[in-house]
CSV table of C-alpha atoms in Angstrom, one decimal:
chain,number,residue,atom,x,y,z
U,4,MET,CA,7.4,-15.7,-12.6
U,5,THR,CA,5.8,-16.4,-9.2
U,6,PRO,CA,6.5,-13.5,-6.9
U,7,ARG,CA,8.4,-13.9,-3.7
U,8,ILE,CA,6.0,-13.7,-0.8
U,9,ILE,CA,6.5,-12.4,2.7
U,10,ALA,CA,4.1,-14.6,4.7
U,11,THR,CA,5.6,-14.8,8.1
U,12,GLU,CA,7.5,-12.6,10.6
U,13,ALA,CA,10.5,-14.8,9.9
U,14,ASP,CA,10.2,-14.0,6.1
U,15,LEU,CA,10.1,-10.3,7.0
U,16,ALA,CA,13.1,-10.5,9.3
U,17,ALA,CA,15.2,-12.3,6.7
U,18,ALA,CA,14.2,-9.8,4.0
U,19,ALA,CA,15.0,-6.9,6.4
U,20,GLU,CA,18.6,-8.3,6.7
U,21,GLU,CA,18.8,-8.4,3.0
U,22,LEU,CA,17.7,-4.8,2.8
U,23,VAL,CA,20.3,-3.6,5.3
U,24,ALA,CA,23.0,-5.4,3.3
U,25,LEU,CA,21.9,-3.6,0.2
U,26,GLU,CA,21.5,-0.2,1.9
U,27,PRO,CA,23.1,0.1,5.3
U,28,ARG,CA,21.3,3.4,6.0
U,29,PHE,CA,18.2,1.3,6.7
U,30,GLY,CA,20.1,-0.4,9.5
U,31,PRO,CA,19.1,1.9,12.4
U,32,VAL,CA,15.5,1.8,11.3
U,33,VAL,CA,15.4,-2.0,11.3
U,34,ALA,CA,17.2,-2.1,14.6
U,35,ALA,CA,14.7,0.2,16.2
U,36,GLY,CA,12.2,-2.7,16.3
U,37,PRO,CA,10.4,-5.3,14.2
U,38,LEU,CA,9.0,-3.9,11.0
U,39,PRO,CA,5.2,-4.2,10.7
U,40,MET,CA,3.7,-7.1,8.7
U,41,ARG,CA,0.3,-5.4,8.1
U,42,ARG,CA,-0.9,-8.4,6.1
U,43,ARG,CA,-4.6,-8.6,5.4
U,44,ALA,CA,-6.8,-11.2,3.7
U,45,ASP,CA,-6.8,-10.7,-0.1
U,46,GLY,CA,-10.0,-10.1,-2.1
U,47,PHE,CA,-12.6,-7.4,-2.6
U,48,ALA,CA,-12.6,-6.0,0.9
U,49,ALA,CA,-8.8,-5.5,0.9
U,50,LEU,CA,-8.9,-3.6,-2.4
U,51,LEU,CA,-11.9,-1.6,-1.3
U,52,SER,CA,-10.1,-0.7,1.9
U,53,ALA,CA,-7.1,0.6,-0.2
U,54,ILE,CA,-9.5,2.7,-2.3
U,55,VAL,CA,-11.0,4.2,0.9
U,56,ALA,CA,-7.5,5.1,2.1
U,57,GLN,CA,-6.8,7.2,-1.0
U,58,GLN,CA,-5.9,10.8,-0.2
U,59,VAL,CA,-7.3,10.8,3.3
U,60,SER,CA,-5.5,10.5,6.7
U,61,THR,CA,-5.1,7.1,8.2
U,62,ALA,CA,-7.5,8.1,11.0
U,63,SER,CA,-10.2,9.1,8.5
U,64,ALA,CA,-9.7,5.9,6.5
U,65,ALA,CA,-10.0,3.8,9.6
U,66,ALA,CA,-13.2,5.5,10.6
U,67,ILE,CA,-14.8,5.2,7.2
U,68,TRP,CA,-13.8,1.5,7.0
U,69,SER,CA,-15.2,0.9,10.4
U,70,ARG,CA,-18.6,2.3,9.4
U,71,LEU,CA,-18.6,0.2,6.2
U,72,GLU,CA,-17.9,-2.9,8.1
U,73,ALA,CA,-20.6,-2.1,10.7
U,74,ALA,CA,-23.1,-1.5,7.8
U,75,GLY,CA,-22.0,-4.8,6.1
U,76,LEU,CA,-20.8,-3.0,3.0
U,77,VAL,CA,-17.6,-4.9,2.4
U,78,THR,CA,-18.7,-7.5,-0.2
U,79,GLU,CA,-19.3,-7.1,-3.9
U,80,ALA,CA,-23.0,-8.0,-3.6
U,81,ALA,CA,-23.6,-5.6,-0.7
U,82,VAL,CA,-21.9,-2.6,-2.3
U,83,ALA,CA,-23.6,-3.3,-5.7
U,84,ALA,CA,-27.0,-3.2,-4.0
U,85,ALA,CA,-26.3,-0.2,-1.7
U,86,ASP,CA,-27.8,3.2,-2.6
U,87,ASP,CA,-26.0,6.5,-2.4
U,88,GLY,CA,-27.4,7.3,1.0
U,89,ALA,CA,-26.0,4.1,2.6
U,90,LEU,CA,-22.6,4.7,1.1
U,91,ARG,CA,-22.5,8.4,1.9
U,92,ALA,CA,-23.5,7.7,5.5
U,93,CYS,CA,-20.3,5.6,5.9
U,94,GLY,CA,-18.2,8.6,4.7
U,95,LEU,CA,-17.6,7.8,1.0
U,96,SER,CA,-17.3,10.7,-1.3
U,97,ARG,CA,-19.2,10.7,-4.6
U,98,PRO,CA,-16.1,9.6,-6.6
U,99,LYS,CA,-15.3,6.8,-4.1
U,100,MET,CA,-18.9,5.6,-4.3
U,101,ARG,CA,-18.4,5.3,-8.0
U,102,TYR,CA,-15.1,3.5,-7.6
U,103,ALA,CA,-16.6,1.1,-5.0
U,104,ARG,CA,-19.4,0.2,-7.4
U,105,ALA,CA,-17.0,-0.2,-10.3
U,106,LEU,CA,-14.9,-2.6,-8.2
U,107,ALA,CA,-18.0,-4.5,-7.2
U,108,SER,CA,-19.0,-5.1,-10.8
U,109,ALA,CA,-15.5,-5.7,-12.2
U,110,GLY,CA,-15.6,-9.5,-11.8
U,111,LEU,CA,-12.0,-9.8,-10.8
U,112,ASP,CA,-10.5,-13.3,-10.4
U,113,TRP,CA,-9.0,-12.8,-6.9
U,114,THR,CA,-7.6,-16.3,-6.8
U,115,ALA,CA,-5.7,-15.9,-10.0
U,116,LEU,CA,-4.1,-12.7,-8.8
U,117,ARG,CA,-2.4,-14.7,-6.0
U,118,ASP,CA,0.0,-16.2,-8.4
U,119,ALA,CA,0.5,-13.2,-10.7
U,120,PRO,CA,3.7,-11.2,-10.7
U,121,THR,CA,3.5,-7.7,-9.3
U,122,ASP,CA,3.4,-6.1,-12.7
U,123,GLY,CA,0.6,-8.4,-13.7
U,124,VAL,CA,-1.4,-7.5,-10.5
U,125,VAL,CA,-0.9,-3.8,-11.1
U,126,GLY,CA,-1.9,-4.2,-14.8
U,127,THR,CA,-5.1,-6.0,-13.9
U,128,LEU,CA,-6.2,-3.9,-11.0
U,129,THR,CA,-5.6,-0.6,-12.7
U,130,THR,CA,-8.2,-1.5,-15.4
U,131,VAL,CA,-10.8,-0.8,-12.7
U,132,PRO,CA,-11.9,2.9,-12.4
U,133,GLY,CA,-10.5,4.5,-9.3
U,134,VAL,CA,-7.6,2.0,-8.9
U,135,GLY,CA,-4.3,3.7,-9.7
U,136,ARG,CA,-0.8,2.3,-9.4
U,137,TRP,CA,-0.5,3.3,-5.8
U,138,THR,CA,-3.7,1.4,-4.8
U,139,ALA,CA,-2.7,-1.6,-6.8
U,140,GLU,CA,0.8,-1.7,-5.3
U,141,ILE,CA,-0.5,-1.3,-1.8
U,142,TYR,CA,-2.8,-4.3,-2.5
U,143,ALA,CA,0.1,-6.4,-3.9
U,144,LYS,CA,2.2,-5.5,-0.8
U,145,PHE,CA,-0.3,-6.0,2.0
U,146,ALA,CA,-3.0,-8.4,0.7
U,147,LEU,CA,-0.8,-10.6,-1.5
U,148,GLY,CA,2.5,-10.2,0.5
U,149,HIS,CA,4.7,-9.4,-2.5
U,150,ALA,CA,8.2,-8.8,-1.3
U,151,ASP,CA,9.2,-6.4,-4.1
U,152,ALA,CA,6.0,-4.3,-4.4
U,153,PHE,CA,6.8,-0.6,-4.0
U,154,ALA,CA,4.3,2.2,-4.1
U,155,ALA,CA,6.7,5.0,-5.1
U,156,GLY,CA,3.8,7.5,-5.5
U,157,ASP,CA,3.2,7.5,-1.7
U,158,LEU,CA,3.9,10.9,-0.3
U,159,ALA,CA,5.0,9.6,3.1
U,160,LEU,CA,7.5,7.3,1.4
U,161,GLN,CA,8.8,10.2,-0.6
U,162,GLU,CA,9.1,12.4,2.5
U,163,ALA,CA,10.7,9.6,4.5
U,164,ALA,CA,13.3,9.1,1.8
U,165,ARG,CA,14.1,12.8,1.7
U,166,ARG,CA,14.7,12.8,5.5
U,167,LEU,CA,16.5,9.4,5.8
U,168,PHE,CA,18.9,10.1,2.8
U,169,GLY,CA,19.4,13.8,3.4
U,170,LEU,CA,17.9,14.9,0.1
U,171,GLU,CA,17.4,18.5,-0.6
U,172,ALA,CA,13.8,18.0,-1.9
U,173,ARG,CA,11.2,15.3,-1.7
U,174,PRO,CA,11.8,12.9,-4.6
U,175,PRO,CA,8.9,12.7,-7.1
U,176,GLU,CA,7.5,9.2,-7.9
U,177,ARG,CA,9.8,8.7,-10.9
U,178,ASP,CA,12.9,9.5,-8.9
U,179,LEU,CA,12.0,7.5,-5.9
U,180,ARG,CA,11.2,4.5,-8.1
U,181,ALA,CA,14.6,4.8,-9.7
U,182,MET,CA,16.3,5.1,-6.3
U,183,ALA,CA,14.4,2.0,-5.1
U,184,GLU,CA,15.9,-0.1,-7.9
U,185,GLY,CA,18.9,-0.6,-5.6
U,186,TRP,CA,16.7,-2.2,-3.0
U,187,ARG,CA,15.4,-5.1,-5.2
U,188,PRO,CA,14.2,-7.8,-4.5
U,189,VAL,CA,12.9,-6.5,-1.1
U,190,ARG,CA,11.5,-3.1,-2.0
U,191,ALA,CA,8.3,-3.9,0.0
U,192,VAL,CA,10.5,-4.2,3.1
U,193,ALA,CA,12.2,-0.9,2.2
U,194,ALA,CA,8.7,0.7,2.1
U,195,ARG,CA,7.9,-0.7,5.6
U,196,ALA,CA,11.2,0.7,6.9
U,197,LEU,CA,10.5,4.1,5.3
U,198,TRP,CA,7.0,4.2,6.8
U,199,VAL,CA,8.5,3.3,10.2
U,200,TYR,CA,11.1,6.1,9.8
U,201,TYR,CA,8.4,8.5,8.8
U,202,ARG,CA,6.4,7.7,12.0
U,203,LEU,CA,9.4,8.0,14.2
U,204,ASP,CA,10.6,11.2,12.7
U,205,THR,CA,7.3,13.0,12.4
U,206,ASP,CA,5.1,11.2,15.0
U,207,ARG,CA,2.6,10.6,12.2
U,208,GLU,CA,1.4,7.5,10.5
U,209,GLY,CA,2.2,7.1,6.8
U,210,VAL,CA,-0.1,4.3,5.8
U,211,LEU,CA,-2.7,2.0,7.1
């Protein structure tokens, strides 16, 4: 089934209304201001950017990505041809250099992914070394615009859910994913709302 896509601010606003109807406790977060779209062009660069963002702060990820762009290392051909020194100079760790090269040689059909369901996108992308479920779901959400993609393994989402819903402990991925079932079919909007809440409550960014 072709996934529902959030392509415009109007799409996002309508989906936010649906979310609040499903879970009124998101209401104050949505009312605090427009939720961020954060759409980006799909393809190799978008997934490489998500790999760069793994397990580092948003500021560090942005700095590394800026250096990669300045060096022209954001295409499959350029990454495949780059030596370790060039990639290291941009801030990539040895594992991420390996992941970047694996992605560059994976031969993914980026166009076909646009019409694939979220589970299909995740299944395809996680065959690439270094691309786990979190990375694949971030790609589905921000590069493809999937309305129901939800990266439950994200620590900022888990902490935001703990704070917003008054939980005693941060819910692990399995528990947060189960909790989010009640927010279908707009779980990607719930994620945006939780990231906004995390920023407002902690004065820290939760995701790029």
